[in-house]
mmCIF file of C-alpha atoms in Angstrom:
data_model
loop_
_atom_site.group_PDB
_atom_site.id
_atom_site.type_symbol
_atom_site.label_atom_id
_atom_site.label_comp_id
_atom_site.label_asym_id
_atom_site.label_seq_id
_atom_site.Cartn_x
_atom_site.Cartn_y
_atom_site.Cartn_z
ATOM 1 C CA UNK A 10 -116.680 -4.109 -20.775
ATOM 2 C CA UNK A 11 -119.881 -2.587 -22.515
ATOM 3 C CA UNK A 12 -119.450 0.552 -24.642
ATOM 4 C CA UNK A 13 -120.709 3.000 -22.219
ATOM 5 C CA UNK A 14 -118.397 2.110 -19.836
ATOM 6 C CA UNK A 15 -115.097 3.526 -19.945
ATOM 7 C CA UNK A 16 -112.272 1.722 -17.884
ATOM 8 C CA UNK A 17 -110.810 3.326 -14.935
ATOM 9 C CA UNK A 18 -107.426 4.066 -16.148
ATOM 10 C CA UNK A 19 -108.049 6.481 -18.552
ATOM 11 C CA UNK A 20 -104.553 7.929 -19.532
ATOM 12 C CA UNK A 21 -104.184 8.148 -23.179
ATOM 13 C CA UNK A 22 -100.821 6.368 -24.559
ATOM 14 C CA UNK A 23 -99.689 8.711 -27.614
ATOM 15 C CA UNK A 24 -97.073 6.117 -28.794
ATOM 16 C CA UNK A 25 -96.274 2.734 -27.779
ATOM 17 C CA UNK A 26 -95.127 2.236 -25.115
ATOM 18 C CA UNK A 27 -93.305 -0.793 -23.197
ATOM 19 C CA UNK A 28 -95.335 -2.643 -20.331
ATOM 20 C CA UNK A 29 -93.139 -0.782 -17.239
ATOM 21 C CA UNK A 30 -94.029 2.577 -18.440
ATOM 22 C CA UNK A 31 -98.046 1.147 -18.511
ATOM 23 C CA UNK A 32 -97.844 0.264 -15.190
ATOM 24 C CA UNK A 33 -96.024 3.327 -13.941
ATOM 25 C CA UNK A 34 -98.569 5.860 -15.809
ATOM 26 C CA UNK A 35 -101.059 3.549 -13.571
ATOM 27 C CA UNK A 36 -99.725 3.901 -10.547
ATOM 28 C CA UNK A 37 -99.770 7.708 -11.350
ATOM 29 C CA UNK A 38 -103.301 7.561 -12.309
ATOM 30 C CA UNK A 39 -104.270 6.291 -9.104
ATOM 31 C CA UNK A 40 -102.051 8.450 -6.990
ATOM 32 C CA UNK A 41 -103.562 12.096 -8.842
ATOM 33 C CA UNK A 42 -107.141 10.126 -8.286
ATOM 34 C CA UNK A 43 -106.341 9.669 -5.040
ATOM 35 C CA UNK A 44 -104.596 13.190 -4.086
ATOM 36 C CA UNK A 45 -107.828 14.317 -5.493
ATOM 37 C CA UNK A 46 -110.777 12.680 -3.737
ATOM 38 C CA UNK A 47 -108.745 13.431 -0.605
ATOM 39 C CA UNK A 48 -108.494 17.103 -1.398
ATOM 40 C CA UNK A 49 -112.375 17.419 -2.006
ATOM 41 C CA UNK A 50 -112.600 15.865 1.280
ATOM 42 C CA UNK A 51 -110.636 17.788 2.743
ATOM 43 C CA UNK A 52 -112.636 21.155 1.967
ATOM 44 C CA UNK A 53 -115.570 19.184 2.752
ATOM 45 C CA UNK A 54 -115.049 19.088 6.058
ATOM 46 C CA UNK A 55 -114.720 22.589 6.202
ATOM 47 C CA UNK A 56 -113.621 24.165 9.423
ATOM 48 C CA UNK A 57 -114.122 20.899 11.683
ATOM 49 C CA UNK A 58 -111.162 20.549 13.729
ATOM 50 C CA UNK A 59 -109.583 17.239 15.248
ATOM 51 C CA UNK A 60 -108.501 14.661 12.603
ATOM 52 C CA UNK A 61 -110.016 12.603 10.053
ATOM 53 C CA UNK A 62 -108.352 9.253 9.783
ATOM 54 C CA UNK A 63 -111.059 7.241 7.809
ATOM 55 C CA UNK A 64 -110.094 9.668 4.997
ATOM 56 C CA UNK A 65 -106.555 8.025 3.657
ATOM 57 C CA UNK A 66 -108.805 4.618 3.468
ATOM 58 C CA UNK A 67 -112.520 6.308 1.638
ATOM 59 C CA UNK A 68 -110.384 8.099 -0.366
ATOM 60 C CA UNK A 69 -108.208 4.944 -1.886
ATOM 61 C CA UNK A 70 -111.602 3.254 -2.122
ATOM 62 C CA UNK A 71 -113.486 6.200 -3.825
ATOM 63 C CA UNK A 72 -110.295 6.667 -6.335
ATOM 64 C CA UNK A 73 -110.610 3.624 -7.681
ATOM 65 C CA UNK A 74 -114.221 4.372 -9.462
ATOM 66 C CA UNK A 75 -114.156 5.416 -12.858
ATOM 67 C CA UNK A 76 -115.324 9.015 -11.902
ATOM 68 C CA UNK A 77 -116.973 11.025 -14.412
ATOM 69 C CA UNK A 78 -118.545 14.197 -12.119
ATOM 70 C CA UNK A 79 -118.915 14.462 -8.228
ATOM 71 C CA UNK A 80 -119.423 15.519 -4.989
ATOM 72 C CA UNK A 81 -118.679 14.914 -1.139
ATOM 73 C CA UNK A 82 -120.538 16.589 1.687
ATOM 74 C CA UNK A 83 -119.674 15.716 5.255
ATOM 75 C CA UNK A 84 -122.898 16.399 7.100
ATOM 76 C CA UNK A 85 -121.674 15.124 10.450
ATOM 77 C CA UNK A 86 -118.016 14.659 12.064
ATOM 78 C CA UNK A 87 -116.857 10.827 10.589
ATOM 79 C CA UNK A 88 -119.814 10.438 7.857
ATOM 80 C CA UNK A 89 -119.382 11.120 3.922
ATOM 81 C CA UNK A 90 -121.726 11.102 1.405
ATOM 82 C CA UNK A 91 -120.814 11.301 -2.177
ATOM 83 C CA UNK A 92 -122.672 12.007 -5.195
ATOM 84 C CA UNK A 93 -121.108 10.555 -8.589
ATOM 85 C CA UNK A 94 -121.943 10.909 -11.902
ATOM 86 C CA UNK A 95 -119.732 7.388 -13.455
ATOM 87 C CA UNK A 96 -118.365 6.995 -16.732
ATOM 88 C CA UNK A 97 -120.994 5.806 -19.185
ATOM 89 C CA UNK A 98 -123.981 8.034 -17.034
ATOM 90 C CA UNK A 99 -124.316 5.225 -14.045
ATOM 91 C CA UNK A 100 -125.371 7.841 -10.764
ATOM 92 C CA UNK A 101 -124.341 6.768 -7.179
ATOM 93 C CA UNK A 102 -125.120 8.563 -4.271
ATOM 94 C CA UNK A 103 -122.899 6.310 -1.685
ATOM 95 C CA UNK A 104 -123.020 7.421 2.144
ATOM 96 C CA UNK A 105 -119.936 5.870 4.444
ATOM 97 C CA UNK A 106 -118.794 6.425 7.624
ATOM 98 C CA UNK A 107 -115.902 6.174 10.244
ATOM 99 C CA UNK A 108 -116.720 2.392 10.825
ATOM 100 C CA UNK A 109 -116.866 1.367 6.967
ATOM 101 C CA UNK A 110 -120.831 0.949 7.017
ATOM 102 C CA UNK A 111 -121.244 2.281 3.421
ATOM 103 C CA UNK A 112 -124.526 2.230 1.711
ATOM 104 C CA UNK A 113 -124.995 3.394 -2.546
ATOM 105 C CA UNK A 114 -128.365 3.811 -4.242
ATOM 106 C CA UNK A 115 -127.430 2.947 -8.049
ATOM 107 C CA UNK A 116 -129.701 5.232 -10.649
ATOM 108 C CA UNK A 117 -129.887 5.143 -14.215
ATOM 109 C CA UNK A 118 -131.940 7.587 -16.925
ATOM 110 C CA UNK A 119 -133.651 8.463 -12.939
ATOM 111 C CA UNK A 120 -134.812 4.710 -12.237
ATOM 112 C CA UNK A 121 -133.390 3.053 -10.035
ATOM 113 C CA UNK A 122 -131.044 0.191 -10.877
ATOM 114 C CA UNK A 123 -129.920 -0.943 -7.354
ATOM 115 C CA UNK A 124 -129.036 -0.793 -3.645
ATOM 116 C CA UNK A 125 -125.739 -1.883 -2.003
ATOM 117 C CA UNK A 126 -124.915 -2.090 1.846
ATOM 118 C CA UNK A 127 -122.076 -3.425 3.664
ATOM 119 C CA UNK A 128 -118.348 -1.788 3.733
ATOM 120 C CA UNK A 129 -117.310 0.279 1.566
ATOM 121 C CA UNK A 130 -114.874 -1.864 -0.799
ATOM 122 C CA UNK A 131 -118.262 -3.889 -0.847
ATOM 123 C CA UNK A 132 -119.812 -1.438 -2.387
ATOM 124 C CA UNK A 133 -117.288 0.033 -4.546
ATOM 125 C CA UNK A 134 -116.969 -3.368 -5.851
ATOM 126 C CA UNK A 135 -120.641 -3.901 -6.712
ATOM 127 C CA UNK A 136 -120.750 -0.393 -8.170
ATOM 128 C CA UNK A 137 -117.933 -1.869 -10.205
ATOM 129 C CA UNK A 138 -119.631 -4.653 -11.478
ATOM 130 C CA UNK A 139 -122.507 -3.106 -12.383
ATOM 131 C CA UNK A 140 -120.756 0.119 -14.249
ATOM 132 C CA UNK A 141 -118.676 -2.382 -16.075
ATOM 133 C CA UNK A 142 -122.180 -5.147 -16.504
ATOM 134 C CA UNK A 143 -119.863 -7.877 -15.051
ATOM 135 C CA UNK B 8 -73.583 18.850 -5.505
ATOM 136 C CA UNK B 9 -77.085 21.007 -5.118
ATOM 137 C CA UNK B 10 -79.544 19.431 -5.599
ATOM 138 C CA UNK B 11 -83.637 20.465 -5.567
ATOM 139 C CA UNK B 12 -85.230 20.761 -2.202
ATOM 140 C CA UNK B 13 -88.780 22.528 -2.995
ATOM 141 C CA UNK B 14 -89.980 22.313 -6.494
ATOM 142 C CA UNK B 15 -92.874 23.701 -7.603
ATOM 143 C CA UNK B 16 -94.986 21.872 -10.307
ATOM 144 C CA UNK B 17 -93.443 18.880 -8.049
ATOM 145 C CA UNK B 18 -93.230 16.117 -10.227
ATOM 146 C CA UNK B 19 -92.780 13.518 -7.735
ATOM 147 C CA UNK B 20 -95.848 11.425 -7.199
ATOM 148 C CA UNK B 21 -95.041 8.273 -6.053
ATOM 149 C CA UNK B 22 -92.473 6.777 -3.586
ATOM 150 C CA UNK B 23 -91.923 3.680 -2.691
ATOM 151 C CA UNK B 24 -89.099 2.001 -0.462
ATOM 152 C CA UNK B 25 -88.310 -2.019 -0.162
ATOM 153 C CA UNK B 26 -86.368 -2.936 2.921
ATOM 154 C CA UNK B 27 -85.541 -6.794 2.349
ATOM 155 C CA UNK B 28 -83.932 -9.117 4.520
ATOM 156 C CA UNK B 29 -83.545 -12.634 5.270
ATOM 157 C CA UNK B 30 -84.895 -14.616 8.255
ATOM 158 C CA UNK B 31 -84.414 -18.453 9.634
ATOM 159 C CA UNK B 32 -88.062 -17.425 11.365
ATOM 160 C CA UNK B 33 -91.344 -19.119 10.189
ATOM 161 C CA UNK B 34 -93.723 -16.657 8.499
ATOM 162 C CA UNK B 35 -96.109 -16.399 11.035
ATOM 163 C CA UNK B 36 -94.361 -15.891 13.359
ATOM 164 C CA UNK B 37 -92.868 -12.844 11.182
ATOM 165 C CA UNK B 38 -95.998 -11.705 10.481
ATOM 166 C CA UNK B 39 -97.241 -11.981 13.806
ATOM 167 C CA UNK B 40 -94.173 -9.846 15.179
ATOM 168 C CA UNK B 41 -94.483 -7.168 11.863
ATOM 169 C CA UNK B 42 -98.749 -6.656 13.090
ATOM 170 C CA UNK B 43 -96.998 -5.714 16.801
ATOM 171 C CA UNK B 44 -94.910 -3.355 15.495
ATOM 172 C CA UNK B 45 -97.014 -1.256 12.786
ATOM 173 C CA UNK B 46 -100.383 -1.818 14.679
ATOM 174 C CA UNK B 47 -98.846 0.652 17.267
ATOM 175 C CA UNK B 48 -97.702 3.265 14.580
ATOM 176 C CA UNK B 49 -100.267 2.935 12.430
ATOM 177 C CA UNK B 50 -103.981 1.970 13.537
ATOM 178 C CA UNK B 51 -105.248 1.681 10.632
ATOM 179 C CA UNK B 52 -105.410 -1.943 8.031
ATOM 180 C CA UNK B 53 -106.379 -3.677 5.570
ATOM 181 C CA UNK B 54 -105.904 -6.609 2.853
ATOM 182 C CA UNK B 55 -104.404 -5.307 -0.827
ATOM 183 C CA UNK B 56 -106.576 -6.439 -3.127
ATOM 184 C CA UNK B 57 -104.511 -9.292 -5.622
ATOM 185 C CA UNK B 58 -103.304 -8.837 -8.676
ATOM 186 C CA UNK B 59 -100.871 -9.851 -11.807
ATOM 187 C CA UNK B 60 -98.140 -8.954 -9.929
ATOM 188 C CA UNK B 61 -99.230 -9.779 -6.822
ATOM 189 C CA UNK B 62 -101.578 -12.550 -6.226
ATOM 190 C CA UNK B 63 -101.704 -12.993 -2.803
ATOM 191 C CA UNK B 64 -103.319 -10.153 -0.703
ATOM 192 C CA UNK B 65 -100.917 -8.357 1.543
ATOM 193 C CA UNK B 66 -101.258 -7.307 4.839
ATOM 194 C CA UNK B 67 -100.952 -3.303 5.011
ATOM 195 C CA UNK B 68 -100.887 -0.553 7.771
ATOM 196 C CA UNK B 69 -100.946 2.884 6.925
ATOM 197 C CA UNK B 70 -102.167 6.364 8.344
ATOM 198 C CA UNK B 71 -102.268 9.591 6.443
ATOM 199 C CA UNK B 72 -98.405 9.888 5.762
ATOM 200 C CA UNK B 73 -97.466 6.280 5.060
ATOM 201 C CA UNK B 74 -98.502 2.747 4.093
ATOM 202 C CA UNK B 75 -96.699 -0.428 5.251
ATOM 203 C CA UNK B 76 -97.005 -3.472 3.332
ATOM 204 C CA UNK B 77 -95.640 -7.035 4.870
ATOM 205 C CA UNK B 78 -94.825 -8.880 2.311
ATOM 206 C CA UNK B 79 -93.145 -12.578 2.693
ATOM 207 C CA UNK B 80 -89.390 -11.351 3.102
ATOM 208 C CA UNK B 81 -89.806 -7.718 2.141
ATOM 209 C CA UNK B 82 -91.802 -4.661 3.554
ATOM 210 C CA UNK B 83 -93.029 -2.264 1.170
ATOM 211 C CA UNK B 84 -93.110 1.025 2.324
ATOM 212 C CA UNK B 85 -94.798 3.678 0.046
ATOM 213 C CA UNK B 86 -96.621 7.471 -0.035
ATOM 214 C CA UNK B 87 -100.571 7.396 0.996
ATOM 215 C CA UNK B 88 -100.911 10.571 -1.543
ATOM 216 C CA UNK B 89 -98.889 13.847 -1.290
ATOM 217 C CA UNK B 90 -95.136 13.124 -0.756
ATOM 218 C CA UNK B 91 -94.365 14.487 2.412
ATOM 219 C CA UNK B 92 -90.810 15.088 2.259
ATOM 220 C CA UNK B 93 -87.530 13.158 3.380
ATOM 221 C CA UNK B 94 -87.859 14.350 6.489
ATOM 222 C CA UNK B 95 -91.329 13.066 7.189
ATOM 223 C CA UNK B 96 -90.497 9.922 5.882
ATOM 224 C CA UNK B 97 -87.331 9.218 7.270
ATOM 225 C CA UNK B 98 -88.692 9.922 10.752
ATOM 226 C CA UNK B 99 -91.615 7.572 10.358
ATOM 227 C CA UNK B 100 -88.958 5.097 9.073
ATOM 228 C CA UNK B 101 -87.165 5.865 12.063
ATOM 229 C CA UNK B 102 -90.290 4.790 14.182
ATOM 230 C CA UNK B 103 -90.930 1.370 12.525
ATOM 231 C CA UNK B 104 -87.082 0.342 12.362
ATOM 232 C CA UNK B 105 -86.609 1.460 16.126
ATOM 233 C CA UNK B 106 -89.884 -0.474 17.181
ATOM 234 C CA UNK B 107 -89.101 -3.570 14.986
ATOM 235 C CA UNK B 108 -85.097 -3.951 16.124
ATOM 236 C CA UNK B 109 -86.236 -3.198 19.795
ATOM 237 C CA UNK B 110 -89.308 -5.393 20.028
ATOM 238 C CA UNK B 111 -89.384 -8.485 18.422
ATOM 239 C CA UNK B 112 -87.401 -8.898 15.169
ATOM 240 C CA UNK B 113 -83.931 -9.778 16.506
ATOM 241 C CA UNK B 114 -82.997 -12.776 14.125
ATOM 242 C CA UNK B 115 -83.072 -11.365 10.642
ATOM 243 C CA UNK B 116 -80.896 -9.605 8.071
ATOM 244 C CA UNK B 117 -81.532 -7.040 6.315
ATOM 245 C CA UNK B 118 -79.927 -7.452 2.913
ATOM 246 C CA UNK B 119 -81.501 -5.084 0.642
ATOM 247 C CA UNK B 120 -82.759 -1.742 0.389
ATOM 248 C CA UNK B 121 -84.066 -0.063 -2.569
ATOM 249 C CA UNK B 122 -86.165 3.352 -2.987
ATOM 250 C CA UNK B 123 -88.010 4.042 -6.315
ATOM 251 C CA UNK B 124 -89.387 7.873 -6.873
ATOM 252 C CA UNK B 125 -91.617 7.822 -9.319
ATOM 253 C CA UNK B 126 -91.721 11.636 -11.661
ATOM 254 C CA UNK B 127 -94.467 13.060 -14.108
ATOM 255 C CA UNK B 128 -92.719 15.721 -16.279
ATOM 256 C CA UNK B 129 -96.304 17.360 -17.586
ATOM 257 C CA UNK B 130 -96.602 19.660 -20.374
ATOM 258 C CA UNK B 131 -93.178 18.082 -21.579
ATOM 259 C CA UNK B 132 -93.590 16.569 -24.838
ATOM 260 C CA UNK B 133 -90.876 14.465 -25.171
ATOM 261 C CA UNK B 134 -87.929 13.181 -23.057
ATOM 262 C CA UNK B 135 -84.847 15.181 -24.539
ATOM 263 C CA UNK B 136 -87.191 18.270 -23.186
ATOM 264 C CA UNK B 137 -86.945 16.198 -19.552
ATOM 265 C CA UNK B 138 -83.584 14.671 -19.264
ATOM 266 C CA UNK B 139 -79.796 15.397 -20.259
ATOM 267 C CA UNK B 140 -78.470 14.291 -23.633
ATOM 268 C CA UNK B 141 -76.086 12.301 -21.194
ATOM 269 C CA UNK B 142 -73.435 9.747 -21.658
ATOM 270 C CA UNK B 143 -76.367 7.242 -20.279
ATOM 271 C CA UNK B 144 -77.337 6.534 -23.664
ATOM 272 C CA UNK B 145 -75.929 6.635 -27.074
ATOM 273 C CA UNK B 146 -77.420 8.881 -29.588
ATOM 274 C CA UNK B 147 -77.799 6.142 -31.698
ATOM 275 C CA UNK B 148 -79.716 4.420 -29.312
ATOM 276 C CA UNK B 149 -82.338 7.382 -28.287
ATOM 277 C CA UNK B 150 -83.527 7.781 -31.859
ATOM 278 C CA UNK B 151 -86.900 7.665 -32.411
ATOM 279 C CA UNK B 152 -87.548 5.902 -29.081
ATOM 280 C CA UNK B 153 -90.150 6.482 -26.316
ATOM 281 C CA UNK B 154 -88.918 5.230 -23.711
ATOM 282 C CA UNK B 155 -85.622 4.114 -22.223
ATOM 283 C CA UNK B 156 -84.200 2.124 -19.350
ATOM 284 C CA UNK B 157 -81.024 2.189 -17.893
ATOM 285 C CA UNK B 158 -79.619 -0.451 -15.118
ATOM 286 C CA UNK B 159 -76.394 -0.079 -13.587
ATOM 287 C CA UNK B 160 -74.980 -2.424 -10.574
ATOM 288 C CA UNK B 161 -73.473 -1.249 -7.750
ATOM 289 C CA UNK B 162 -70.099 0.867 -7.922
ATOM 290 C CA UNK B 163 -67.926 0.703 -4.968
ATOM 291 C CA UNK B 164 -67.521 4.259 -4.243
ATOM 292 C CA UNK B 165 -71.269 4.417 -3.742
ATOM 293 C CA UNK B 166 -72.185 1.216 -2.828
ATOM 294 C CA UNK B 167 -75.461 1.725 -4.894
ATOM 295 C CA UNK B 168 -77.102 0.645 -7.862
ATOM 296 C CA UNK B 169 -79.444 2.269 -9.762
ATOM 297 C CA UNK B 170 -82.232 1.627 -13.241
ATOM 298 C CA UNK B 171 -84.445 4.555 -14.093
ATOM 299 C CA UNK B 172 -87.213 4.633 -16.895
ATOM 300 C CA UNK B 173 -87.873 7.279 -19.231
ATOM 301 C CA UNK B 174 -91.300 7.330 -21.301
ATOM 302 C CA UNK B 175 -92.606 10.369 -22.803
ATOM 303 C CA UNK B 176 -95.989 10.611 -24.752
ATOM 304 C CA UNK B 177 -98.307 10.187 -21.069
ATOM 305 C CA UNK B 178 -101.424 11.860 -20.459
ATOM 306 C CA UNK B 179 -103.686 11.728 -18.589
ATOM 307 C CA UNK B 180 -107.166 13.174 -20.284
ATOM 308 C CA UNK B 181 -107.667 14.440 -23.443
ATOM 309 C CA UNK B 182 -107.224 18.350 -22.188
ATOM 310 C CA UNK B 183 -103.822 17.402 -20.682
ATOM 311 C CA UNK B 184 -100.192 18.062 -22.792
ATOM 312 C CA UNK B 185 -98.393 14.838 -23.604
ATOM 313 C CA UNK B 186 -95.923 14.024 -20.419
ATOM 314 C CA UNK B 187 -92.903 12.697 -19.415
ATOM 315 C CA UNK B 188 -92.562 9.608 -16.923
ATOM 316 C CA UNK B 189 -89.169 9.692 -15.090
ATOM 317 C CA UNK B 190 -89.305 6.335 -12.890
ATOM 318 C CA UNK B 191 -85.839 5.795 -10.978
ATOM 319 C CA UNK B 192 -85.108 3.105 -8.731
ATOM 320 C CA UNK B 193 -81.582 3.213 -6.632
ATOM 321 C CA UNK B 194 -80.415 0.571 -4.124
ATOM 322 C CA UNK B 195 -77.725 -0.975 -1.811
ATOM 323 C CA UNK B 196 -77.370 -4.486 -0.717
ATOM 324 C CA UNK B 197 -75.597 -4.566 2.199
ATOM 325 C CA UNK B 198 -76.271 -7.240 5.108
ATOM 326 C CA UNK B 199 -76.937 -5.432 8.486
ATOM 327 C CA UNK B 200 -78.592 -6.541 11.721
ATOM 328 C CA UNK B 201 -82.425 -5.454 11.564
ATOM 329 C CA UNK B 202 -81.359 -4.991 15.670
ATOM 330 C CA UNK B 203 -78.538 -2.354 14.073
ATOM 331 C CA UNK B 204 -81.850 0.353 12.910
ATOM 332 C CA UNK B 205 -78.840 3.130 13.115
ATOM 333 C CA UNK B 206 -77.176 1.461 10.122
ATOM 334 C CA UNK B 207 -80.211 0.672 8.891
ATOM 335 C CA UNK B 208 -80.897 4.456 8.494
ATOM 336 C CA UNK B 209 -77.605 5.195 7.332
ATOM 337 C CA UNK B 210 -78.286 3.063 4.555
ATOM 338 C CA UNK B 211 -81.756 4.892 3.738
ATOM 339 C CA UNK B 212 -80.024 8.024 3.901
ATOM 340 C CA UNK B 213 -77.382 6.612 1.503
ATOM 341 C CA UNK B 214 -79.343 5.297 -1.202
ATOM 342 C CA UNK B 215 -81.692 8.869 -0.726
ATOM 343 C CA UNK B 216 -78.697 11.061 -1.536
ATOM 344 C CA UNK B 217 -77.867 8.964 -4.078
ATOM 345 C CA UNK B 218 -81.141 9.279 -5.949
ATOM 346 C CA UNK B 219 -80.821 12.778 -5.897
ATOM 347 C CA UNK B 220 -78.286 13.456 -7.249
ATOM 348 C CA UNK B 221 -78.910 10.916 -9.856
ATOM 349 C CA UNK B 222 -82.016 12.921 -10.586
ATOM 350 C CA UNK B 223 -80.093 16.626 -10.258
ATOM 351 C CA UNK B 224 -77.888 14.991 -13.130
ATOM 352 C CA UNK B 225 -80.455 13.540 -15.195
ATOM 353 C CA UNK B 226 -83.022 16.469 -15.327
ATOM 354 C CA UNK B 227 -82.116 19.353 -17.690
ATOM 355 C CA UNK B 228 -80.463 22.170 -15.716
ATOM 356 C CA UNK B 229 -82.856 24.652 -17.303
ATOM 357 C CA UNK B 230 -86.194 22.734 -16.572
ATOM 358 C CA UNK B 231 -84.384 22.321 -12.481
ATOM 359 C CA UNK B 232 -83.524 25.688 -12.445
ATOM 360 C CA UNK B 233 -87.039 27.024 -13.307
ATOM 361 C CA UNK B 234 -88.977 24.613 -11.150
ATOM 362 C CA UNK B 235 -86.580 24.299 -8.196
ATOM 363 C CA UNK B 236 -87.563 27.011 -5.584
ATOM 364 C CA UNK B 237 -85.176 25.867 -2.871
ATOM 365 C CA UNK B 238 -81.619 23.991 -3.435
ATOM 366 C CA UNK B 239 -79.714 21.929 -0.926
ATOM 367 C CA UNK B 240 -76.333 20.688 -0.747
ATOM 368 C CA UNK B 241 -75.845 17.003 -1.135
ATOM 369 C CA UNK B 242 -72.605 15.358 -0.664
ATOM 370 C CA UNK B 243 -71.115 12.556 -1.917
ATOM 371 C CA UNK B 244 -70.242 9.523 0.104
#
């Protein structure tokens, strides 16, 4: 992990703790990430009726980045596109749709540091690598 | 016994609920009979990704409410996000029991069923501020800790078992007060038909009432009665 990077799980352990209690404040990490993303989404697709069911799926996938600031708009019925700000000042701007054809522009200090396309774990997973210089 | 219906902070976050059985049938044959069933209820799929714990991906269904995870002898059933309520999720259990005893599951035993609710106490600082200076633990035995877990086997007048986890000292960024993990885990072995869903249900109920009241008994009464906006009677077996 490089030193701009901070990891995902970024709960703060006051005292030591044993291993089951890690694990459990992760799984509640991920779950308030999650209950988040999906909210944002949710008011993102403003008054659009019918339902959404690629959103339990983006937002798993979009929880698992180590978010530092962002965005979702939902220009059209079944397409997202976020704009993140990562831990350690990596931008994103990642588009996905209903049928998991994602695409992410990767931007750092405004150059641009790479493109991504295929679905949107792909993606999320190269974002990964590169936030974290794997 | 009341217990808390509504709460509001809710501290539940996460549930999950293991229904394992036993099966003479080859796995893929299993698994080919567990994609029939969920694929109906719930469209949507995909491979876990592996990990420590589990290092084989796992096949999971899930929709808004639910997930479904099919695991060798074992499904995994756990909260996409929000926890819906018993209700929801004893319906939607309903569903995928009913489907799976009716369709194609008819030789195997279920022969365990355990439910874990998983609690974040914020703004709590440490645990006496969460749970009851009970007989659970010695006083001896709290002192200076941070966390604490507590197993007990099954009892016969309730059939269930149960281990919970306290750890205090949890947050979650740096604004956040310190927090209070309340992890409890209560099951019943008991081997019943997976054609016999009924029972099957009876047992989920079981081990659900169970829970509560384990957690009515653990939490302190003044932190339940502040944050509980709706009780509900729950009897004992």
């Amino acid at each position: 992990m490089t030193d701009h990077a901070l990891p995902n799980d970024t709960f703060f352990i006051t005292k030591q703790l044993p291993r089951i209690v890690l694990r459990d404040a992760q799984r509640l990490q991920q779950k308030r990430h999650i209950i988040e993303v999906k909210e944002k989404m949710r008011v993102a697709r403003g008054s659009r009726r019918g339902s959404a069911p690629e959103i339990p799926w983006i937002s798993e996938k979009i929880a698992t980045l180590p978010l530092d600031r962002w965005v979702v708009e939902s220009p059209e019925d079944g397409t997202w596109f976020f704009k993140v700000v990562l831990n350690g000042g990596l931008r994103a701007n990642i588009q996905v749709d209903r049928d998991d054809d994602a695409f992410v522009s990767i931007h750092r200090d405004g150059a641009s540091v790479g493109l991504a396309t295929g679905g949107l774990k792909q993606v999320t997973t190269a974002l990964m690598r590169l936030c974290y210089n794997r | 016994m009341n217990v808390p219906k509504v709460m509001d902070p809710q501290p539940l976050f996460d549930v999950m609920i293991r229904i394992e059985y036993a099966s003479d049938r080859d796995r893929p044959s299993l698994m080919r009979d567990w994609t029939a069933v969920l694929a109906d209820l719930m469209p949507q799929m995909d491979l876990t990704p592996s990990s420590d714990d589990q290092p084989v991906p796992v096949v999971r269904f899930f929709d808004e409410v639910l997930s479904v995870a099919v695991h060798d002898s074992m499904i995994a059933v756990r909260t996409m996000a929000e926890y819906p309520g018993w209700d929801t999720v004893r319906s939607r259990m309903s569903d995928v029991l009913k489907k799976a005893s009716r369709d194609v599951l008819g030789i195997a035993t279920v022969t365990k069923i355990s439910m874990n609710y998983l609690n974040y106490f914020r703004q709590s600082a440490t645990m006496e501020d969460v749970v009851t200076a009970s007989s659970l633990w010695p006083e001896s035995f709290r002192r200076d800790r941070t966390s604490l877990r507590h197993a007990w086997q099954p009892r016969a007048a309730t059939e269930c078992g149960h281990e919970v986890i306290i750890g205090d000292g949890v947050t979650f960024d740096s604004n956040d007060e310190r927090g209070v993990i309340l992890d409890i885990t209560a099951w019943t072995e008991q081997d019943v038909p997976i054609s016999d869903s009924q029972s099957i249900l009876n047992q989920l109920d079981r081990v659900h009432r169970y829970e509560k009241r384990l957690f009515a008994a653990l939490v302190q009464p003044a932190l339940l009665a502040t944050t509980t906006k709706e009780w509900e009677d729950c009897d004992d077996d």
